[in-house]
């Protein structure tokens, strides 16, 4: 029988500076105050010769960490900065130099990657650097969080990542921890704890004024901004709801602040209201949001953007035509809209090999009728509003395929494959790569027809940062080189994925050859921009954008050095 380990708890004085702005709704009496730390296990405090200051030494053994009570009055943090000096002597999963469990943590992964984990009412934010921190060296790690603006992570005074803020953080627990991370496995419910091996010094928390915004350097930037208007009117607050004419000017001001020259304005509401069967009563939350809109906000946004020299593009997905109510969105909610076209013509949806199943919402563009239909959706938007061009998105809310090659066996594809290769893909063994290429040819044909229809408009297309469409669809080849070389598109936006969160059990579905959401067979970002996509785009005169939630870090700006890079596609 194992002998229980007796932990020795020693209370010592350690300088933990908590500096608050005078306007913060938190007590200012703790400013500059040294708080008593309880040292657990083998934790020790002593002078560090390199720092010339006291440091907390952590031996990495179970039970070794330090803790202190969270100051009285601490609530939900909105705008604040956290700094800490840390030395990571051994990479291990979950090294946490400093954190307030349940609210924020500075986290070093088992691969040495710096992270910040933030808990908000909208879920956890995970802000991650892309390069490992050097072991056994003292590091300056810091992050700033602004609830209504952005969050930034610094390592040695270089900002390595940025994201949008998502409102105030949740209140943490009763204690602050240094050197300990406890996490819960969502599948098993089991809790596990990791212990940091290294040292910590000079932790500091500073509250920032509520009206403080990060000063963005937009010199020589030509970014794009994706505005999902149908989401904005439902979930956003203040001017970001974009449901009143006076909201258009603040949007333009935000564009100017972020170096935005193009706005991709989503037209899903137009599609849902005029092209779909709606299953929403008048008191439904979406219908209420639509009725609360004052005037023609699409026209108002376009007018104000044009006055500021900002182009606006009609934003619509080409793989998002809705589903029957038997398909539960998110695994629990009946679908509330579906394209009338796919209700009348389910034969134009992608089909399984045995012909018994369809992937609802996903059109098969080997069918000329499907191509004509989706072009008509864009024609409607451009006839109604003075858009400068099209933003063709490949995201979807459709239910994911159970495996990568489940769909794509429609008659036009099967017949053309047999004509070329003498094989029936529905009954015989066949070359999967040839089939993937053929599916991609029909997407290219769709773009040719878009170009023919909209000769005088700019066309931008958003795809995953890969050569295959990936989840939730399949392995259809993305022939982006041909799109660029034939001038079918004016801009290529990389990094757009449907997201595994739409449905349960969507990660790591079998059979994919490349998947950004699963980090499967992905090339390094610098290689993709510098040697894969970038040179082709530059040679063809196609603008290259990379999707980013926010742009503020030095690491982001460094990516602009690559050939063809025009800027970033940001979110509102």
Coordinates of C-alpha atoms in Angstrom, one line a residue:
X1 CA 0.0 0.0 0.0
X2 CA 1.4 3.4 -1.1
X3 CA 2.3 5.8 1.7
X4 CA 0.6 9.1 1.2
X5 CA 2.9 12.1 0.6
X6 CA 2.8 14.7 3.3
X7 CA 3.0 18.2 1.8
X8 CA 4.6 20.9 3.8
X9 CA 2.8 24.3 3.4
X10 CA 4.9 27.4 4.2
X11 CA 3.6 31.0 4.0
X12 CA 6.1 33.5 2.8
X13 CA 6.0 37.0 1.5
X14 CA 6.5 37.3 -2.3
X15 CA 6.0 40.5 -4.4
X16 CA 2.8 40.0 -6.4
X17 CA 2.0 43.4 -7.8
X18 CA -1.7 44.0 -8.7
X19 CA -2.0 47.5 -10.1
X20 CA -5.4 48.8 -10.8
X21 CA -6.6 51.9 -12.7
X22 CA -8.5 54.3 -10.6
X23 CA -11.6 53.9 -12.7
X24 CA -11.6 50.1 -12.4
X25 CA -14.5 48.5 -10.4
X26 CA -11.9 46.6 -8.3
X27 CA -10.2 47.8 -5.1
X28 CA -7.1 49.9 -5.5
X29 CA -5.9 49.1 -2.0
X30 CA -3.9 46.1 -3.3
X31 CA -1.8 48.2 -5.7
X32 CA 1.9 47.4 -5.1
X33 CA 1.0 45.2 -2.1
X34 CA 3.1 42.1 -1.4
X35 CA 0.8 39.1 -0.9
X36 CA 1.6 36.0 1.1
X37 CA 2.2 32.9 -1.0
X38 CA 1.6 29.5 0.4
X39 CA 4.5 27.3 -0.9
X40 CA 3.4 23.7 -1.5
X41 CA 5.7 20.6 -1.8
X42 CA 9.2 21.5 -2.9
X43 CA 8.5 25.1 -3.9
X44 CA 11.1 27.6 -2.7
X45 CA 11.7 31.3 -3.0
X46 CA 15.2 32.7 -3.2
X47 CA 17.5 35.2 -4.9
X48 CA 18.2 34.5 -8.6
X49 CA 21.6 35.8 -9.7
X50 CA 20.6 36.3 -13.4
X51 CA 17.5 38.3 -12.5
X52 CA 19.0 39.9 -9.5
X53 CA 15.6 39.5 -7.8
X54 CA 13.7 36.9 -5.8
X55 CA 12.2 34.0 -7.8
X56 CA 10.0 31.0 -7.1
X57 CA 11.8 27.8 -7.9
X58 CA 9.6 24.8 -8.9
X59 CA 11.0 21.3 -9.1
X60 CA 8.2 19.8 -11.2
X61 CA 7.3 17.2 -8.6
X62 CA 3.6 16.5 -7.9
X63 CA 2.3 18.9 -5.3
X64 CA 5.0 21.6 -5.9
X65 CA 3.4 25.0 -6.7
X66 CA 2.6 28.3 -4.9
X67 CA -0.8 29.8 -4.2
X68 CA -2.4 32.9 -2.7
X69 CA -5.9 34.2 -2.2
X70 CA -7.4 36.2 -5.0
X71 CA -7.7 39.8 -3.8
X72 CA -11.0 40.6 -2.3
X73 CA -13.3 42.3 -4.7
X74 CA -11.9 40.7 -7.8
X75 CA -14.7 40.2 -10.3
X76 CA -15.0 39.7 -14.0
X77 CA -12.0 41.3 -15.7
X78 CA -12.6 43.3 -18.8
X79 CA -9.5 45.3 -19.8
X80 CA -6.2 44.2 -18.2
X81 CA -2.6 43.1 -18.7
X82 CA -0.7 40.2 -17.1
X83 CA 3.1 40.1 -17.0
X84 CA 5.3 37.3 -15.6
X85 CA 9.0 36.2 -15.9
X86 CA 9.3 32.5 -16.3
X87 CA 12.0 29.9 -17.0
X88 CA 10.8 26.6 -18.4
X89 CA 13.4 24.0 -17.5
X90 CA 11.5 21.1 -19.0
X91 CA 8.7 21.0 -21.6
X92 CA 5.7 19.2 -20.2
X93 CA 2.0 19.4 -21.0
X94 CA 0.5 22.3 -19.1
X95 CA 3.3 24.3 -17.5
X96 CA 1.5 27.4 -16.1
X97 CA 3.7 30.1 -14.6
X98 CA 0.8 32.2 -13.5
X99 CA -3.0 32.0 -13.6
X100 CA -6.3 32.6 -12.0
X101 CA -8.0 29.2 -12.6
X102 CA -11.4 29.7 -14.2
X103 CA -10.5 33.1 -15.6
X104 CA -7.1 33.2 -17.2
X105 CA -3.8 31.2 -17.5
X106 CA -0.5 31.7 -19.1
X107 CA 0.3 28.2 -20.5
X108 CA 3.3 26.5 -22.1
X109 CA 2.4 23.3 -24.0
X110 CA 4.4 20.1 -24.0
X111 CA 6.0 21.3 -27.3
X112 CA 7.0 24.6 -25.7
X113 CA 4.4 26.7 -27.4
X114 CA 3.2 29.7 -25.5
X115 CA -0.6 30.0 -25.0
X116 CA -3.1 32.1 -23.1
X117 CA -6.3 30.5 -22.0
X118 CA -9.2 32.8 -21.3
X119 CA -12.6 31.8 -20.0
X120 CA -15.5 34.0 -21.3
X121 CA -19.3 33.6 -21.4
X122 CA -18.9 32.8 -25.1
X123 CA -16.5 29.9 -24.4
X124 CA -12.8 29.5 -24.0
X125 CA -10.4 31.7 -26.0
X126 CA -7.0 30.0 -26.8
X127 CA -4.4 32.4 -28.0
X128 CA -1.3 30.6 -29.2
X129 CA 2.2 31.5 -30.5
X130 CA 3.6 29.5 -33.4
X131 CA 7.2 29.1 -32.2
X132 CA 8.4 27.3 -29.1
X133 CA 9.9 29.3 -26.3
X134 CA 13.6 28.5 -25.6
X135 CA 14.0 26.2 -22.5
X136 CA 16.1 27.1 -19.5
X137 CA 16.1 30.8 -20.2
X138 CA 14.3 33.6 -18.5
X139 CA 11.4 34.8 -20.6
X140 CA 9.2 37.9 -20.4
X141 CA 5.7 36.7 -21.1
X142 CA 2.7 39.0 -21.1
X143 CA -0.8 39.4 -22.5
X144 CA -3.3 42.2 -22.8
X145 CA -7.0 41.5 -23.0
X146 CA -9.6 44.1 -24.0
X147 CA -13.2 42.7 -23.8
X148 CA -14.5 44.8 -26.7
X149 CA -11.3 45.0 -28.8
X150 CA -8.4 42.5 -29.0
X151 CA -6.2 40.2 -27.0
X152 CA -2.4 40.1 -27.6
X153 CA 0.3 37.7 -26.4
X154 CA 3.9 38.8 -26.1
X155 CA 7.1 36.8 -25.6
X156 CA 10.2 38.8 -24.9
X157 CA 8.5 42.0 -25.9
X158 CA 7.5 40.6 -29.3
X159 CA 3.8 40.1 -29.9
X160 CA 3.3 36.6 -31.3
X161 CA -0.5 36.3 -31.6
X162 CA -3.7 38.3 -31.5
X163 CA -7.5 37.6 -31.3
X164 CA -10.7 39.5 -30.9
X165 CA -12.0 40.0 -27.4
X166 CA -15.2 38.3 -26.5
X167 CA -16.6 40.2 -23.6
X168 CA -15.5 40.1 -19.9
X169 CA -13.8 37.1 -18.5
X170 CA -15.5 34.8 -16.0
X171 CA -14.6 35.2 -12.4
X172 CA -11.9 32.8 -11.4
X173 CA -11.6 30.7 -8.2
X174 CA -10.6 31.7 -4.7
X175 CA -6.8 31.5 -5.4
X176 CA -4.1 32.5 -7.8
X177 CA -1.7 29.7 -8.8
X178 CA 1.9 29.7 -9.9
X179 CA 3.3 26.5 -11.4
X180 CA 0.1 24.4 -11.3
X181 CA -2.5 23.5 -13.9
X182 CA -5.5 21.3 -13.2
X183 CA -7.7 20.2 -16.1
X184 CA -10.7 18.0 -16.6
X185 CA -11.1 15.4 -19.4
X186 CA -14.5 16.2 -21.0
X187 CA -15.0 12.6 -22.0
X188 CA -14.1 10.8 -18.8
X189 CA -14.8 13.6 -16.3
X190 CA -11.5 12.7 -14.7
X191 CA -9.3 15.6 -13.4
X192 CA -5.6 15.6 -13.9
X193 CA -2.9 18.0 -12.8
X194 CA 0.4 19.0 -14.2
X195 CA 3.3 20.7 -12.4
X196 CA 5.8 23.1 -13.8
X197 CA 9.6 22.5 -13.7
X198 CA 11.4 25.9 -13.8
X199 CA 11.0 29.2 -12.0
X200 CA 8.7 32.2 -11.8
X201 CA 9.3 35.8 -10.9
X202 CA 7.6 39.2 -10.9
X203 CA 4.0 38.3 -11.7
X204 CA 1.9 41.4 -12.2
X205 CA -1.7 42.2 -13.1
X206 CA -2.7 45.6 -14.2
X207 CA -6.3 46.7 -15.0
X208 CA -6.6 49.0 -18.1
X209 CA -9.2 51.7 -18.6
X210 CA -12.5 50.4 -20.1
X211 CA -12.2 52.8 -23.0
X212 CA -8.6 51.8 -23.8
X213 CA -8.1 50.4 -27.3
X214 CA -4.9 48.9 -28.8
X215 CA -3.0 51.3 -31.1
X216 CA -2.8 49.4 -34.4
X217 CA 0.0 50.0 -36.9
X218 CA -1.7 49.8 -40.3
X219 CA 1.1 51.3 -42.4
X220 CA 1.1 49.8 -45.9
X221 CA -1.7 47.4 -45.0
X222 CA -4.6 46.6 -47.4
X223 CA -6.8 44.3 -45.4
X224 CA -10.2 42.9 -46.0
X225 CA -13.0 42.6 -43.4
X226 CA -15.6 39.8 -43.4
X227 CA -19.0 41.1 -42.0
X228 CA -21.5 38.4 -41.3
X229 CA -24.5 40.7 -41.2
X230 CA -27.0 38.0 -40.3
X231 CA -25.0 37.1 -37.2
X232 CA -24.2 40.7 -36.3
X233 CA -27.9 41.7 -35.9
X234 CA -28.5 38.7 -33.6
X235 CA -25.4 38.4 -31.4
X236 CA -23.4 41.7 -31.5
X237 CA -23.9 44.7 -29.2
X238 CA -23.9 48.5 -29.8
X239 CA -22.9 49.7 -33.3
X240 CA -21.6 46.3 -34.2
X241 CA -25.2 45.1 -34.5
X242 CA -25.4 47.0 -37.7
X243 CA -29.2 47.3 -37.6
X244 CA -29.5 51.1 -37.6
X245 CA -28.3 53.6 -40.3
X246 CA -26.1 55.4 -37.7
X247 CA -24.1 52.2 -37.2
X248 CA -22.5 52.4 -40.7
X249 CA -20.2 55.2 -39.9
X250 CA -18.6 53.5 -36.9
X251 CA -18.1 50.4 -39.1
X252 CA -16.2 52.6 -41.6
X253 CA -14.1 54.1 -38.8
X254 CA -13.2 50.6 -37.6
X255 CA -12.3 49.6 -41.1
X256 CA -10.0 52.6 -41.3
X257 CA -8.5 51.7 -37.9
X258 CA -7.7 48.2 -39.1
X259 CA -6.3 49.2 -42.5
X260 CA -9.3 47.6 -44.3
X261 CA -9.7 48.5 -48.0
X262 CA -12.4 45.8 -48.9
X263 CA -15.5 44.6 -47.0
X264 CA -17.0 41.2 -47.7
X265 CA -20.6 41.8 -46.7
X266 CA -22.6 38.6 -46.1
X267 CA -25.9 38.4 -47.9
X268 CA -27.3 35.2 -46.2
X269 CA -30.4 37.1 -44.9
X270 CA -31.3 37.9 -48.6
X271 CA -30.8 34.2 -49.5
X272 CA -32.8 33.0 -46.5
X273 CA -35.7 35.4 -46.9
X274 CA -36.1 35.1 -50.7
X275 CA -34.6 31.8 -51.8
X276 CA -35.5 29.5 -49.0
X277 CA -38.4 27.8 -47.2
X278 CA -38.4 29.3 -43.7
X279 CA -39.6 27.4 -40.7
X280 CA -39.5 30.4 -38.3
X281 CA -42.6 31.9 -36.7
X282 CA -42.8 35.7 -36.3
X283 CA -41.6 35.5 -32.7
X284 CA -38.5 33.5 -33.6
X285 CA -35.3 35.2 -32.5
X286 CA -34.1 35.6 -36.1
X287 CA -37.3 37.1 -37.4
X288 CA -37.3 39.5 -34.4
X289 CA -33.8 40.5 -35.3
X290 CA -34.8 41.1 -38.9
X291 CA -37.8 43.2 -37.9
X292 CA -35.6 45.3 -35.6
X293 CA -33.5 46.5 -38.5
X294 CA -34.1 50.1 -39.5
X295 CA -34.0 50.9 -43.2
X296 CA -31.8 49.2 -45.8
X297 CA -28.6 48.5 -44.0
X298 CA -26.9 46.8 -46.9
X299 CA -27.4 50.0 -48.9
X300 CA -26.3 52.2 -46.0
X301 CA -23.1 50.2 -45.4
X302 CA -22.2 50.2 -49.1
X303 CA -22.8 54.0 -49.3
X304 CA -20.7 54.8 -46.3
X305 CA -17.9 52.5 -47.4
X306 CA -17.8 53.9 -50.9
X307 CA -17.7 57.4 -49.5
X308 CA -14.5 56.4 -47.6
X309 CA -12.9 54.6 -50.7
X310 CA -13.7 51.1 -49.4
X311 CA -14.9 48.5 -51.8
X312 CA -17.8 46.2 -50.8
X313 CA -18.3 42.6 -52.1
X314 CA -21.4 40.4 -52.0
X315 CA -20.5 37.5 -49.6
X316 CA -22.3 34.2 -50.0
X317 CA -21.3 30.5 -49.5
X318 CA -21.7 28.2 -52.4
X319 CA -22.1 25.0 -50.2
X320 CA -24.8 26.2 -47.7
X321 CA -28.3 25.6 -49.0
X322 CA -29.8 24.4 -45.8
X323 CA -31.3 21.1 -44.7
X324 CA -34.6 19.3 -43.8
X325 CA -35.8 19.5 -40.2
X326 CA -34.7 15.9 -39.7
X327 CA -31.1 17.2 -39.7
X328 CA -30.4 18.7 -36.3
X329 CA -28.0 21.7 -36.5
X330 CA -25.4 21.4 -33.8
X331 CA -26.9 17.9 -33.1
X332 CA -29.9 19.4 -31.3
X333 CA -31.8 22.0 -33.3
X334 CA -34.0 21.3 -36.3
X335 CA -32.9 23.3 -39.4
X336 CA -34.9 26.5 -39.7
X337 CA -34.4 27.1 -43.4
X338 CA -33.7 25.2 -46.7
X339 CA -33.3 26.3 -50.3
X340 CA -36.5 25.9 -52.3
X341 CA -34.3 24.8 -55.2
X342 CA -32.8 21.8 -53.3
X343 CA -36.3 20.9 -51.9
X344 CA -37.6 20.7 -55.5
X345 CA -34.4 19.2 -56.9
X346 CA -32.5 17.0 -54.4
X347 CA -30.9 15.3 -57.4
X348 CA -28.6 18.3 -57.6
X349 CA -27.1 17.7 -54.2
X350 CA -23.9 15.5 -53.8
X351 CA -24.8 11.9 -53.8
X352 CA -23.5 8.8 -52.0
X353 CA -22.0 5.8 -53.9
X354 CA -25.2 3.7 -53.6
X355 CA -27.4 6.7 -54.5
X356 CA -29.4 6.4 -51.2
X357 CA -28.0 9.5 -49.4
X358 CA -27.4 13.2 -50.1
X359 CA -25.4 15.7 -48.2
X360 CA -28.0 18.3 -47.7
X361 CA -27.0 21.9 -48.4
X362 CA -24.0 20.9 -50.7
X363 CA -24.7 21.3 -54.4
X364 CA -23.0 19.1 -57.0
X365 CA -21.5 21.5 -59.5
X366 CA -21.1 18.8 -62.1
X367 CA -24.8 19.6 -62.7
X368 CA -25.2 22.7 -65.0
X369 CA -28.5 23.4 -63.2
X370 CA -26.7 23.7 -59.9
X371 CA -24.2 26.1 -61.4
X372 CA -26.9 28.3 -62.9
X373 CA -28.8 28.4 -59.6
X374 CA -25.9 29.6 -57.4
X375 CA -25.0 32.2 -60.0
X376 CA -28.6 33.4 -59.8
X377 CA -28.2 33.9 -56.1
X378 CA -25.3 36.3 -56.6
X379 CA -27.0 38.0 -59.6
X380 CA -29.9 38.8 -57.3
X381 CA -27.6 40.5 -54.7
X382 CA -25.7 42.5 -57.3
X383 CA -28.9 43.6 -59.0
X384 CA -30.3 44.9 -55.6
X385 CA -27.2 46.6 -54.3
X386 CA -24.2 48.3 -55.9
X387 CA -21.5 45.8 -54.9
X388 CA -18.0 46.1 -56.3
X389 CA -17.7 42.3 -56.7
X390 CA -18.2 38.9 -55.3
X391 CA -16.8 37.0 -52.3
X392 CA -17.4 33.3 -52.9
X393 CA -17.1 31.4 -49.7
X394 CA -16.6 27.6 -49.3
X395 CA -17.7 27.4 -45.7
X396 CA -20.9 25.4 -44.8
X397 CA -23.3 24.8 -42.0
X398 CA -24.2 21.4 -43.5
X399 CA -23.8 18.2 -41.6
X400 CA -20.4 16.7 -42.1
X401 CA -19.8 13.5 -44.2
X402 CA -19.2 10.4 -42.1
X403 CA -16.0 9.8 -44.0
X404 CA -14.2 11.8 -46.6
X405 CA -15.3 10.0 -49.8
X406 CA -18.9 9.4 -48.8
X407 CA -20.3 11.8 -51.4
X408 CA -19.6 12.9 -55.0
X409 CA -20.9 10.0 -57.1
X410 CA -23.6 11.9 -59.1
X411 CA -24.4 10.7 -62.6
X412 CA -22.5 13.5 -64.5
X413 CA -19.4 12.7 -62.5
X414 CA -19.8 8.9 -62.9
X415 CA -20.5 9.2 -66.6
X416 CA -17.5 11.5 -67.3
X417 CA -15.2 9.3 -65.3
X418 CA -16.3 6.2 -67.2
X419 CA -15.8 8.0 -70.5
X420 CA -12.2 9.0 -69.6
X421 CA -11.1 5.9 -67.7
X422 CA -13.5 3.1 -68.6
X423 CA -14.5 2.5 -65.0
X424 CA -17.8 2.9 -63.2
X425 CA -17.1 4.6 -59.9
X426 CA -20.4 3.4 -58.4
X427 CA -19.7 -0.3 -58.9
X428 CA -16.0 -0.8 -59.6
X429 CA -12.6 0.0 -58.0
X430 CA -11.2 3.2 -59.3
X431 CA -8.5 5.8 -58.8
X432 CA -9.5 8.1 -56.0
X433 CA -7.0 10.9 -57.0
X434 CA -8.4 11.0 -60.5
X435 CA -11.9 11.2 -59.0
X436 CA -10.9 14.0 -56.7
X437 CA -9.4 15.9 -59.6
X438 CA -12.6 15.5 -61.7
X439 CA -14.7 16.8 -58.9
X440 CA -12.4 19.8 -58.7
X441 CA -12.8 20.4 -62.5
X442 CA -16.5 21.1 -62.0
X443 CA -15.7 23.7 -59.3
X444 CA -13.3 25.3 -61.8
X445 CA -16.1 25.3 -64.4
X446 CA -18.4 27.0 -62.0
X447 CA -15.8 29.8 -61.6
X448 CA -15.4 30.1 -65.4
X449 CA -19.2 30.7 -65.6
X450 CA -19.0 33.2 -62.7
X451 CA -16.3 35.0 -64.6
X452 CA -18.3 35.0 -67.8
X453 CA -21.4 36.3 -66.0
X454 CA -19.6 39.0 -64.0
X455 CA -16.9 40.2 -66.4
X456 CA -16.7 43.7 -64.9
X457 CA -16.7 42.6 -61.3
X458 CA -13.9 41.5 -59.0
X459 CA -14.2 37.9 -57.8
X460 CA -12.5 36.7 -54.5
X461 CA -12.8 33.1 -53.3
X462 CA -12.1 31.8 -49.8
X463 CA -10.8 28.3 -49.4
X464 CA -8.9 26.2 -46.7
X465 CA -5.2 26.6 -46.7
X466 CA -4.8 23.3 -48.6
X467 CA -5.1 21.7 -52.0
X468 CA -8.3 19.8 -51.0
X469 CA -11.7 21.0 -49.8
X470 CA -11.5 18.9 -46.7
X471 CA -14.1 18.6 -44.0
X472 CA -17.1 18.6 -43.9
X473 CA -17.2 17.7 -47.6
X474 CA -14.5 15.3 -48.9
X475 CA -11.3 15.3 -50.9
X476 CA -12.3 17.4 -53.9
X477 CA -9.2 18.9 -55.5
X478 CA -8.9 22.7 -55.3
X479 CA -7.3 23.7 -58.6
X480 CA -6.4 27.2 -57.4
X481 CA -3.4 27.4 -59.8
X482 CA -5.8 27.3 -62.8
X483 CA -8.1 29.8 -61.1
X484 CA -5.2 32.2 -60.8
X485 CA -3.6 31.5 -64.2
X486 CA -6.9 31.9 -66.1
X487 CA -7.7 35.1 -64.1
X488 CA -11.0 33.4 -62.9
X489 CA -10.4 35.1 -59.6
X490 CA -8.9 38.5 -58.5
X491 CA -8.3 37.4 -54.9
X492 CA -7.6 34.2 -53.0
X493 CA -8.4 34.1 -49.3
X494 CA -6.7 31.2 -47.4
X495 CA -7.6 29.7 -44.0
X496 CA -11.4 29.5 -44.3
X497 CA -12.8 26.4 -42.7
X498 CA -16.3 25.3 -41.8
X499 CA -15.4 24.5 -38.2
X500 CA -16.0 21.3 -36.4
X501 CA -18.2 23.0 -33.8
X502 CA -21.3 22.9 -35.9
X503 CA -22.0 19.3 -35.2
X504 CA -20.8 16.8 -32.5
X505 CA -18.1 14.3 -33.4
X506 CA -16.9 16.2 -36.4
X507 CA -13.2 16.0 -35.8
X508 CA -10.8 13.4 -37.3
X509 CA -13.3 11.8 -39.6
X510 CA -11.6 9.1 -41.6
X511 CA -10.3 9.2 -45.2
X512 CA -9.2 12.8 -45.6
X513 CA -5.8 13.4 -47.3
X514 CA -5.5 17.0 -45.9
X515 CA -7.5 18.8 -43.3
X516 CA -6.8 22.2 -41.7
X517 CA -9.3 21.6 -38.9
X518 CA -7.6 18.4 -37.9
X519 CA -4.1 19.7 -38.7
X520 CA -3.7 16.7 -41.0
X521 CA -0.9 16.9 -43.6
X522 CA -0.7 20.7 -43.3
X523 CA 2.4 22.4 -44.6
X524 CA 4.1 25.1 -42.5
X525 CA 2.4 28.5 -42.9
X526 CA 5.6 30.3 -44.0
X527 CA 6.2 27.6 -46.7
X528 CA 2.6 27.9 -48.0
X529 CA 2.8 31.7 -48.3
X530 CA 6.4 31.9 -49.5
X531 CA 6.8 28.9 -51.8
X532 CA 3.3 27.4 -52.5
X533 CA 0.5 29.9 -52.9
X534 CA 2.4 33.2 -52.9
X535 CA 4.6 32.9 -56.0
X536 CA 1.7 31.7 -58.2
X537 CA -0.6 34.5 -57.0
X538 CA 2.2 37.1 -57.5
X539 CA 2.9 35.8 -61.1
X540 CA -0.8 35.9 -62.0
X541 CA -1.5 39.3 -60.3
X542 CA -4.0 37.7 -57.9
X543 CA -4.3 39.3 -54.4
X544 CA -3.5 36.8 -51.6
X545 CA -5.1 37.2 -48.2
X546 CA -4.8 35.1 -45.0
X547 CA -7.8 34.8 -42.7
X548 CA -7.1 36.2 -39.2
X549 CA -9.5 36.8 -36.3
X550 CA -7.5 40.0 -35.5
X551 CA -4.4 41.7 -36.7
X552 CA -2.1 43.3 -34.2
X553 CA 0.9 41.1 -33.6
X554 CA 4.4 41.4 -34.9
X555 CA 4.2 37.8 -36.0
X556 CA 1.2 38.6 -38.3
X557 CA 2.9 41.6 -39.9
X558 CA 6.0 39.4 -40.6
X559 CA 3.9 37.4 -43.0
X560 CA 3.5 40.3 -45.3
X561 CA 7.1 39.7 -46.5
X562 CA 5.9 36.8 -48.6
X563 CA 5.3 37.2 -52.4
X564 CA 1.7 38.0 -53.4
X565 CA 0.6 38.8 -49.9
X566 CA -1.9 41.7 -50.0
X567 CA -3.1 41.6 -46.4
X568 CA -5.4 39.8 -44.0
X569 CA -9.0 38.9 -44.1
X570 CA -10.2 40.0 -40.6
X571 CA -13.4 39.5 -38.7
X572 CA -15.6 42.1 -37.1

